[in-house]
Each structure stands twice: as structure tokens, then as C-alpha cells.
Amino acid sequence: MKAIHSFEQLFLVMLCDIYSVEQQVVTLLPTLVKKAQSKELKEVLKDHLQETKLQVTRLEKIFAKLGEVPTATTWIHNVRSLVEKSEKFFMEQTASPVTDAAIIVCIQRIKHDEISAYGSLKEFANVLDYEDIKDFLKETLKEECVADEKLTKIATGGLFKSGVNVLAIKR
């Protein structure tokens, strides 16, 4: 990777990185939908797949506004590695409460990284006076937080039912 000499370059590298992550999530989610046993988890994953596709489009609009084209970056390997290894891992699994728990862990690890990235990008856009870009990033950040909350609810359950985690331990 080339040396970064400006705040704008750092912002662009971070955008390229999250763009790559989102594209990989789009390829991972259909596999997870197939492997999930919980109907509720399947629905959340399907909804988030559509949302992630919109997030990719939103990032493409940001690149267009900046007059830039997304490029490959080698900055953040941990999420890429997690996605690649997760795809292989889940291909070998059968639908079960344990698999559901593993899916939730996997997606939440990715979500937490995305939340961190979008939070930083939103603040960078604010400093750079990219007001409309900041709004795009704020919208995506909110979506990622909501998705994370939904996954937590599925994992832990609610007032009248057990979550996936309790079902997995009973197996």
C-alpha cells in the first residue's frame, strides 16, 4: 500500500476498505440464509442482504461525488479473512441452533467492525465538510446498529421465549 499523506487519502482508503467488506458480505449472506434454522434469523439475514446491497450502492454514490473509483486495498485483513473463512466453515455445517448461534457471532463480529468504520468515516466526512456524504454514512451507520440489535435479540430471546443461544445449549 502506498503511503498516505493526507486526511483525504486516509478517508478514501477507509472508504475503499469498507466497500470491499460490504461486497464480501453480499456474497456471504446467501450462504448464511441457507444454513440458518431459525425463521427469524433467516428473515433478518435476508433483510440485511437487501440493506447491504443498498449500502454498496450508497458507497458507489459517495465515490461518484468524490470523483473517485473504489480500488483494492490491503489495509484491514481481519474482516476479509473472517468472511472468507466463514464461507468455508458454514458450507460444511447443517442447519441447527448451534449453527444459528455461530452465524450470529460471525455476523456480529463483522457488524461491530462496520459500525466502527462507519462511525469513523462519518466523523471524517464531518471534518472534511462533506455534508451530503456524512448523511449517507450516518444512514448506513444507523442501519448497521439496528441489524446488530436484531441479532442480539435473536441470540438472547425475549420475555416469553428463549433465544438461539439457549436452544443451542440444549442440543
mmCIF file with all atom_site columns, C-alpha atoms in Angstrom:
data_model
loop_
_atom_site.group_PDB
_atom_site.id
_atom_site.type_symbol
_atom_site.label_atom_id
_atom_site.label_alt_id
_atom_site.label_comp_id
_atom_site.label_asym_id
_atom_site.label_entity_id
_atom_site.label_seq_id
_atom_site.pdbx_PDB_ins_code
_atom_site.Cartn_x
_atom_site.Cartn_y
_atom_site.Cartn_z
_atom_site.occupancy
_atom_site.B_iso_or_equiv
_atom_site.pdbx_formal_charge
_atom_site.auth_seq_id
_atom_site.auth_comp_id
_atom_site.auth_asym_id
_atom_site.auth_atom_id
_atom_site.pdbx_PDB_model_num
ATOM 1   C CA . MET A 1 1   ? 0.000   0.000   0.000  1.00 0.00 ? 1   MET A CA 1
ATOM 2   C CA . LYS A 1 2   ? 1.202   3.473   -0.828 1.00 0.00 ? 2   LYS A CA 1
ATOM 3   C CA . ALA A 1 3   ? 1.966   5.910   1.947  1.00 0.00 ? 3   ALA A CA 1
ATOM 4   C CA . ILE A 1 4   ? -0.944  8.095   2.991  1.00 0.00 ? 4   ILE A CA 1
ATOM 5   C CA . HIS A 1 5   ? -0.050  11.778  3.016  1.00 0.00 ? 5   HIS A CA 1
ATOM 6   C CA . SER A 1 6   ? -3.364  13.463  3.681  1.00 0.00 ? 6   SER A CA 1
ATOM 7   C CA . PHE A 1 7   ? -6.540  13.127  5.675  1.00 0.00 ? 7   PHE A CA 1
ATOM 8   C CA . GLU A 1 8   ? -8.473  12.931  2.406  1.00 0.00 ? 8   GLU A CA 1
ATOM 9   C CA . GLN A 1 9   ? -6.332  9.976   1.269  1.00 0.00 ? 9   GLN A CA 1
ATOM 10  C CA . LEU A 1 10  ? -6.962  8.216   4.578  1.00 0.00 ? 10  LEU A CA 1
ATOM 11  C CA . PHE A 1 11  ? -10.696 8.814   4.166  1.00 0.00 ? 11  PHE A CA 1
ATOM 12  C CA . LEU A 1 12  ? -10.586 7.358   0.650  1.00 0.00 ? 12  LEU A CA 1
ATOM 13  C CA . VAL A 1 13  ? -8.602  4.279   1.738  1.00 0.00 ? 13  VAL A CA 1
ATOM 14  C CA . MET A 1 14  ? -11.116 3.664   4.520  1.00 0.00 ? 14  MET A CA 1
ATOM 15  C CA . LEU A 1 15  ? -13.988 4.026   2.028  1.00 0.00 ? 15  LEU A CA 1
ATOM 16  C CA . CYS A 1 16  ? -12.337 1.541   -0.325 1.00 0.00 ? 16  CYS A CA 1
ATOM 17  C CA . ASP A 1 17  ? -11.864 -0.879  2.523  1.00 0.00 ? 17  ASP A CA 1
ATOM 18  C CA . ILE A 1 18  ? -15.466 -0.769  3.768  1.00 0.00 ? 18  ILE A CA 1
ATOM 19  C CA . TYR A 1 19  ? -16.675 -1.019  0.164  1.00 0.00 ? 19  TYR A CA 1
ATOM 20  C CA . SER A 1 20  ? -14.734 -4.259  -0.198 1.00 0.00 ? 20  SER A CA 1
ATOM 21  C CA . VAL A 1 21  ? -16.110 -5.571  3.098  1.00 0.00 ? 21  VAL A CA 1
ATOM 22  C CA . GLU A 1 22  ? -19.704 -4.787  2.088  1.00 0.00 ? 22  GLU A CA 1
ATOM 23  C CA . GLN A 1 23  ? -19.262 -6.560  -1.250 1.00 0.00 ? 23  GLN A CA 1
ATOM 24  C CA . GLN A 1 24  ? -17.977 -9.623  0.563  1.00 0.00 ? 24  GLN A CA 1
ATOM 25  C CA . VAL A 1 25  ? -20.896 -9.534  2.991  1.00 0.00 ? 25  VAL A CA 1
ATOM 26  C CA . VAL A 1 26  ? -23.257 -9.531  -0.006 1.00 0.00 ? 26  VAL A CA 1
ATOM 27  C CA . THR A 1 27  ? -21.672 -12.814 -1.134 1.00 0.00 ? 27  THR A CA 1
ATOM 28  C CA . LEU A 1 28  ? -21.635 -14.348 2.377  1.00 0.00 ? 28  LEU A CA 1
ATOM 29  C CA . LEU A 1 29  ? -25.218 -13.643 3.455  1.00 0.00 ? 29  LEU A CA 1
ATOM 30  C CA . PRO A 1 30  ? -26.987 -16.010 0.993  1.00 0.00 ? 30  PRO A CA 1
ATOM 31  C CA . THR A 1 31  ? -24.904 -18.910 2.340  1.00 0.00 ? 31  THR A CA 1
ATOM 32  C CA . LEU A 1 32  ? -25.863 -17.984 5.891  1.00 0.00 ? 32  LEU A CA 1
ATOM 33  C CA . VAL A 1 33  ? -29.552 -17.728 4.984  1.00 0.00 ? 33  VAL A CA 1
ATOM 34  C CA . LYS A 1 34  ? -29.404 -21.304 3.632  1.00 0.00 ? 34  LYS A CA 1
ATOM 35  C CA . LYS A 1 35  ? -27.647 -22.609 6.755  1.00 0.00 ? 35  LYS A CA 1
ATOM 36  C CA . ALA A 1 36  ? -29.831 -20.842 9.335  1.00 0.00 ? 36  ALA A CA 1
ATOM 37  C CA . GLN A 1 37  ? -32.529 -22.885 11.052 1.00 0.00 ? 37  GLN A CA 1
ATOM 38  C CA . SER A 1 38  ? -34.357 -20.080 12.854 1.00 0.00 ? 38  SER A CA 1
ATOM 39  C CA . LYS A 1 39  ? -37.026 -18.482 10.653 1.00 0.00 ? 39  LYS A CA 1
ATOM 40  C CA . GLU A 1 40  ? -36.483 -15.187 12.459 1.00 0.00 ? 40  GLU A CA 1
ATOM 41  C CA . LEU A 1 41  ? -32.738 -15.318 11.786 1.00 0.00 ? 41  LEU A CA 1
ATOM 42  C CA . LYS A 1 42  ? -33.341 -16.191 8.126  1.00 0.00 ? 42  LYS A CA 1
ATOM 43  C CA . GLU A 1 43  ? -35.618 -13.140 7.781  1.00 0.00 ? 43  GLU A CA 1
ATOM 44  C CA . VAL A 1 44  ? -33.132 -10.789 9.455  1.00 0.00 ? 44  VAL A CA 1
ATOM 45  C CA . LEU A 1 45  ? -30.345 -12.087 7.209  1.00 0.00 ? 45  LEU A CA 1
ATOM 46  C CA . LYS A 1 46  ? -32.485 -11.716 4.061  1.00 0.00 ? 46  LYS A CA 1
ATOM 47  C CA . ASP A 1 47  ? -33.473 -8.186  5.065  1.00 0.00 ? 47  ASP A CA 1
ATOM 48  C CA . HIS A 1 48  ? -29.872 -7.310  5.804  1.00 0.00 ? 48  HIS A CA 1
ATOM 49  C CA . LEU A 1 49  ? -28.765 -8.681  2.438  1.00 0.00 ? 49  LEU A CA 1
ATOM 50  C CA . GLN A 1 50  ? -31.078 -6.200  0.712  1.00 0.00 ? 50  GLN A CA 1
ATOM 51  C CA . GLU A 1 51  ? -29.905 -3.447  3.035  1.00 0.00 ? 51  GLU A CA 1
ATOM 52  C CA . THR A 1 52  ? -26.251 -4.292  2.363  1.00 0.00 ? 52  THR A CA 1
ATOM 53  C CA . LYS A 1 53  ? -26.849 -4.083  -1.379 1.00 0.00 ? 53  LYS A CA 1
ATOM 54  C CA . LEU A 1 54  ? -28.262 -0.583  -0.812 1.00 0.00 ? 54  LEU A CA 1
ATOM 55  C CA . GLN A 1 55  ? -25.205 0.264   1.292  1.00 0.00 ? 55  GLN A CA 1
ATOM 56  C CA . VAL A 1 56  ? -22.927 -0.791  -1.573 1.00 0.00 ? 56  VAL A CA 1
ATOM 57  C CA . THR A 1 57  ? -24.929 1.473   -3.898 1.00 0.00 ? 57  THR A CA 1
ATOM 58  C CA . ARG A 1 58  ? -24.693 4.285   -1.359 1.00 0.00 ? 58  ARG A CA 1
ATOM 59  C CA . LEU A 1 59  ? -20.903 3.857   -1.211 1.00 0.00 ? 59  LEU A CA 1
ATOM 60  C CA . GLU A 1 60  ? -20.753 3.962   -5.011 1.00 0.00 ? 60  GLU A CA 1
ATOM 61  C CA . LYS A 1 61  ? -22.634 7.275   -4.881 1.00 0.00 ? 61  LYS A CA 1
ATOM 62  C CA . ILE A 1 62  ? -20.064 8.570   -2.391 1.00 0.00 ? 62  ILE A CA 1
ATOM 63  C CA . PHE A 1 63  ? -17.219 7.586   -4.710 1.00 0.00 ? 63  PHE A CA 1
ATOM 64  C CA . ALA A 1 64  ? -19.006 9.324   -7.607 1.00 0.00 ? 64  ALA A CA 1
ATOM 65  C CA . LYS A 1 65  ? -19.466 12.507  -5.535 1.00 0.00 ? 65  LYS A CA 1
ATOM 66  C CA . LEU A 1 66  ? -15.748 12.450  -4.757 1.00 0.00 ? 66  LEU A CA 1
ATOM 67  C CA . GLY A 1 67  ? -14.873 11.773  -8.411 1.00 0.00 ? 67  GLY A CA 1
ATOM 68  C CA . GLU A 1 68  ? -13.098 8.592   -7.330 1.00 0.00 ? 68  GLU A CA 1
ATOM 69  C CA . VAL A 1 69  ? -13.261 4.926   -8.214 1.00 0.00 ? 69  VAL A CA 1
ATOM 70  C CA . PRO A 1 70  ? -13.019 2.271   -5.489 1.00 0.00 ? 70  PRO A CA 1
ATOM 71  C CA . THR A 1 71  ? -9.689  0.462   -5.578 1.00 0.00 ? 71  THR A CA 1
ATOM 72  C CA . ALA A 1 72  ? -8.425  -2.658  -3.902 1.00 0.00 ? 72  ALA A CA 1
ATOM 73  C CA . THR A 1 73  ? -6.894  -2.098  -0.510 1.00 0.00 ? 73  THR A CA 1
ATOM 74  C CA . THR A 1 74  ? -4.978  -4.421  1.765  1.00 0.00 ? 74  THR A CA 1
ATOM 75  C CA . TRP A 1 75  ? -5.488  -2.460  4.924  1.00 0.00 ? 75  TRP A CA 1
ATOM 76  C CA . ILE A 1 76  ? -7.959  -4.453  7.001  1.00 0.00 ? 76  ILE A CA 1
ATOM 77  C CA . HIS A 1 77  ? -7.361  -8.170  6.622  1.00 0.00 ? 77  HIS A CA 1
ATOM 78  C CA . ASN A 1 78  ? -9.187  -9.397  9.706  1.00 0.00 ? 78  ASN A CA 1
ATOM 79  C CA . VAL A 1 79  ? -12.694 -8.834  8.309  1.00 0.00 ? 79  VAL A CA 1
ATOM 80  C CA . ARG A 1 80  ? -11.804 -10.177 4.876  1.00 0.00 ? 80  ARG A CA 1
ATOM 81  C CA . SER A 1 81  ? -10.267 -13.237 6.477  1.00 0.00 ? 81  SER A CA 1
ATOM 82  C CA . LEU A 1 82  ? -13.313 -13.696 8.702  1.00 0.00 ? 82  LEU A CA 1
ATOM 83  C CA . VAL A 1 83  ? -15.649 -13.551 5.699  1.00 0.00 ? 83  VAL A CA 1
ATOM 84  C CA . GLU A 1 84  ? -13.544 -15.962 3.628  1.00 0.00 ? 84  GLU A CA 1
ATOM 85  C CA . LYS A 1 85  ? -13.129 -18.473 6.452  1.00 0.00 ? 85  LYS A CA 1
ATOM 86  C CA . SER A 1 86  ? -16.777 -18.162 7.451  1.00 0.00 ? 86  SER A CA 1
ATOM 87  C CA . GLU A 1 87  ? -17.933 -19.015 3.940  1.00 0.00 ? 87  GLU A CA 1
ATOM 88  C CA . LYS A 1 88  ? -15.868 -22.207 4.028  1.00 0.00 ? 88  LYS A CA 1
ATOM 89  C CA . PHE A 1 89  ? -16.921 -23.053 7.589  1.00 0.00 ? 89  PHE A CA 1
ATOM 90  C CA . PHE A 1 90  ? -20.649 -22.602 7.017  1.00 0.00 ? 90  PHE A CA 1
ATOM 91  C CA . MET A 1 91  ? -20.646 -24.614 3.781  1.00 0.00 ? 91  MET A CA 1
ATOM 92  C CA . GLU A 1 92  ? -19.774 -27.642 5.939  1.00 0.00 ? 92  GLU A CA 1
ATOM 93  C CA . GLN A 1 93  ? -22.462 -27.010 8.594  1.00 0.00 ? 93  GLN A CA 1
ATOM 94  C CA . THR A 1 94  ? -26.038 -28.217 8.772  1.00 0.00 ? 94  THR A CA 1
ATOM 95  C CA . ALA A 1 95  ? -28.907 -26.062 9.978  1.00 0.00 ? 95  ALA A CA 1
ATOM 96  C CA . SER A 1 96  ? -29.221 -26.242 13.770 1.00 0.00 ? 96  SER A CA 1
ATOM 97  C CA . PRO A 1 97  ? -29.464 -23.943 16.776 1.00 0.00 ? 97  PRO A CA 1
ATOM 98  C CA . VAL A 1 98  ? -25.674 -24.248 17.195 1.00 0.00 ? 98  VAL A CA 1
ATOM 99  C CA . THR A 1 99  ? -25.171 -23.161 13.579 1.00 0.00 ? 99  THR A CA 1
ATOM 100 C CA . ASP A 1 100 ? -27.585 -20.257 14.197 1.00 0.00 ? 100 ASP A CA 1
ATOM 101 C CA . ALA A 1 101 ? -25.521 -19.178 17.206 1.00 0.00 ? 101 ALA A CA 1
ATOM 102 C CA . ALA A 1 102 ? -22.345 -19.363 15.093 1.00 0.00 ? 102 ALA A CA 1
ATOM 103 C CA . ILE A 1 103 ? -23.980 -17.316 12.331 1.00 0.00 ? 103 ILE A CA 1
ATOM 104 C CA . ILE A 1 104 ? -24.960 -14.617 14.804 1.00 0.00 ? 104 ILE A CA 1
ATOM 105 C CA . VAL A 1 105 ? -21.421 -14.493 16.241 1.00 0.00 ? 105 VAL A CA 1
ATOM 106 C CA . CYS A 1 106 ? -19.929 -14.253 12.757 1.00 0.00 ? 106 CYS A CA 1
ATOM 107 C CA . ILE A 1 107 ? -22.250 -11.512 11.542 1.00 0.00 ? 107 ILE A CA 1
ATOM 108 C CA . GLN A 1 108 ? -21.981 -9.534  14.767 1.00 0.00 ? 108 GLN A CA 1
ATOM 109 C CA . ARG A 1 109 ? -18.190 -9.566  14.554 1.00 0.00 ? 109 ARG A CA 1
ATOM 110 C CA . ILE A 1 110 ? -18.494 -8.125  11.053 1.00 0.00 ? 110 ILE A CA 1
ATOM 111 C CA . LYS A 1 111 ? -21.196 -5.650  12.170 1.00 0.00 ? 111 LYS A CA 1
ATOM 112 C CA . HIS A 1 112 ? -19.030 -4.359  15.005 1.00 0.00 ? 112 HIS A CA 1
ATOM 113 C CA . ASP A 1 113 ? -16.174 -3.705  12.593 1.00 0.00 ? 113 ASP A CA 1
ATOM 114 C CA . GLU A 1 114 ? -18.552 -1.978  10.176 1.00 0.00 ? 114 GLU A CA 1
ATOM 115 C CA . ILE A 1 115 ? -20.041 0.136   12.968 1.00 0.00 ? 115 ILE A CA 1
ATOM 116 C CA . SER A 1 116 ? -16.549 1.254   13.951 1.00 0.00 ? 116 SER A CA 1
ATOM 117 C CA . ALA A 1 117 ? -15.597 2.006   10.340 1.00 0.00 ? 117 ALA A CA 1
ATOM 118 C CA . TYR A 1 118 ? -18.789 3.913   9.522  1.00 0.00 ? 118 TYR A CA 1
ATOM 119 C CA . GLY A 1 119 ? -18.580 5.883   12.761 1.00 0.00 ? 119 GLY A CA 1
ATOM 120 C CA . SER A 1 120 ? -15.047 6.965   11.916 1.00 0.00 ? 120 SER A CA 1
ATOM 121 C CA . LEU A 1 121 ? -15.907 7.690   8.287  1.00 0.00 ? 121 LEU A CA 1
ATOM 122 C CA . LYS A 1 122 ? -18.893 9.804   9.335  1.00 0.00 ? 122 LYS A CA 1
ATOM 123 C CA . GLU A 1 123 ? -16.674 11.883  11.620 1.00 0.00 ? 123 GLU A CA 1
ATOM 124 C CA . PHE A 1 124 ? -14.010 12.198  8.913  1.00 0.00 ? 124 PHE A CA 1
ATOM 125 C CA . ALA A 1 125 ? -16.667 13.390  6.460  1.00 0.00 ? 125 ALA A CA 1
ATOM 126 C CA . ASN A 1 126 ? -17.768 15.949  9.051  1.00 0.00 ? 126 ASN A CA 1
ATOM 127 C CA . VAL A 1 127 ? -14.213 17.279  9.431  1.00 0.00 ? 127 VAL A CA 1
ATOM 128 C CA . LEU A 1 128 ? -13.771 17.359  5.657  1.00 0.00 ? 128 LEU A CA 1
ATOM 129 C CA . ASP A 1 129 ? -17.068 19.252  5.273  1.00 0.00 ? 129 ASP A CA 1
ATOM 130 C CA . TYR A 1 130 ? -18.588 16.509  3.119  1.00 0.00 ? 130 TYR A CA 1
ATOM 131 C CA . GLU A 1 131 ? -22.078 17.167  4.442  1.00 0.00 ? 131 GLU A CA 1
ATOM 132 C CA . ASP A 1 132 ? -24.065 15.026  1.978  1.00 0.00 ? 132 ASP A CA 1
ATOM 133 C CA . ILE A 1 133 ? -21.523 12.205  2.269  1.00 0.00 ? 133 ILE A CA 1
ATOM 134 C CA . LYS A 1 134 ? -21.753 12.425  6.053  1.00 0.00 ? 134 LYS A CA 1
ATOM 135 C CA . ASP A 1 135 ? -25.527 11.935  5.772  1.00 0.00 ? 135 ASP A CA 1
ATOM 136 C CA . PHE A 1 136 ? -25.051 8.795   3.638  1.00 0.00 ? 136 PHE A CA 1
ATOM 137 C CA . LEU A 1 137 ? -22.595 7.398   6.171  1.00 0.00 ? 137 LEU A CA 1
ATOM 138 C CA . LYS A 1 138 ? -24.850 8.293   9.101  1.00 0.00 ? 138 LYS A CA 1
ATOM 139 C CA . GLU A 1 139 ? -27.736 6.414   7.462  1.00 0.00 ? 139 GLU A CA 1
ATOM 140 C CA . THR A 1 140 ? -25.598 3.322   6.938  1.00 0.00 ? 140 THR A CA 1
ATOM 141 C CA . LEU A 1 141 ? -24.247 3.509   10.492 1.00 0.00 ? 141 LEU A CA 1
ATOM 142 C CA . LYS A 1 142 ? -27.794 3.539   11.834 1.00 0.00 ? 142 LYS A CA 1
ATOM 143 C CA . GLU A 1 143 ? -28.715 0.502   9.702  1.00 0.00 ? 143 GLU A CA 1
ATOM 144 C CA . GLU A 1 144 ? -25.694 -1.438  10.951 1.00 0.00 ? 144 GLU A CA 1
ATOM 145 C CA . CYS A 1 145 ? -26.580 -0.676  14.575 1.00 0.00 ? 145 CYS A CA 1
ATOM 146 C CA . VAL A 1 146 ? -30.188 -1.795  14.065 1.00 0.00 ? 146 VAL A CA 1
ATOM 147 C CA . ALA A 1 147 ? -29.028 -5.041  12.417 1.00 0.00 ? 147 ALA A CA 1
ATOM 148 C CA . ASP A 1 148 ? -26.712 -5.700  15.360 1.00 0.00 ? 148 ASP A CA 1
ATOM 149 C CA . GLU A 1 149 ? -29.555 -5.121  17.832 1.00 0.00 ? 149 GLU A CA 1
ATOM 150 C CA . LYS A 1 150 ? -31.824 -7.523  15.936 1.00 0.00 ? 150 LYS A CA 1
ATOM 151 C CA . LEU A 1 151 ? -29.146 -10.219 16.003 1.00 0.00 ? 151 LEU A CA 1
ATOM 152 C CA . THR A 1 152 ? -28.661 -9.744  19.739 1.00 0.00 ? 152 THR A CA 1
ATOM 153 C CA . LYS A 1 153 ? -32.403 -10.103 20.283 1.00 0.00 ? 153 LYS A CA 1
ATOM 154 C CA . ILE A 1 154 ? -32.480 -13.346 18.302 1.00 0.00 ? 154 ILE A CA 1
ATOM 155 C CA . ALA A 1 155 ? -29.497 -14.662 20.267 1.00 0.00 ? 155 ALA A CA 1
ATOM 156 C CA . THR A 1 156 ? -30.835 -13.779 23.703 1.00 0.00 ? 156 THR A CA 1
ATOM 157 C CA . GLY A 1 157 ? -34.567 -14.133 23.140 1.00 0.00 ? 157 GLY A CA 1
ATOM 158 C CA . GLY A 1 158 ? -37.252 -12.063 24.752 1.00 0.00 ? 158 GLY A CA 1
ATOM 159 C CA . LEU A 1 159 ? -39.596 -12.015 27.676 1.00 0.00 ? 159 LEU A CA 1
ATOM 160 C CA . PHE A 1 160 ? -41.577 -15.097 26.669 1.00 0.00 ? 160 PHE A CA 1
ATOM 161 C CA . LYS A 1 161 ? -39.110 -17.169 24.673 1.00 0.00 ? 161 LYS A CA 1
ATOM 162 C CA . SER A 1 162 ? -35.566 -18.429 24.689 1.00 0.00 ? 162 SER A CA 1
ATOM 163 C CA . GLY A 1 163 ? -33.066 -17.171 22.210 1.00 0.00 ? 163 GLY A CA 1
ATOM 164 C CA . VAL A 1 164 ? -30.901 -19.137 19.833 1.00 0.00 ? 164 VAL A CA 1
ATOM 165 C CA . ASN A 1 165 ? -28.150 -19.348 22.456 1.00 0.00 ? 165 ASN A CA 1
ATOM 166 C CA . VAL A 1 166 ? -30.402 -21.201 24.925 1.00 0.00 ? 166 VAL A CA 1
ATOM 167 C CA . LEU A 1 167 ? -31.629 -23.531 22.189 1.00 0.00 ? 167 LEU A CA 1
ATOM 168 C CA . ALA A 1 168 ? -28.046 -24.252 21.167 1.00 0.00 ? 168 ALA A CA 1
ATOM 169 C CA . ILE A 1 169 ? -27.004 -25.234 24.694 1.00 0.00 ? 169 ILE A CA 1
ATOM 170 C CA . LYS A 1 170 ? -29.930 -27.664 24.964 1.00 0.00 ? 170 LYS A CA 1
ATOM 171 C CA . ARG A 1 171 ? -28.876 -29.526 21.848 1.00 0.00 ? 171 ARG A CA 1
#
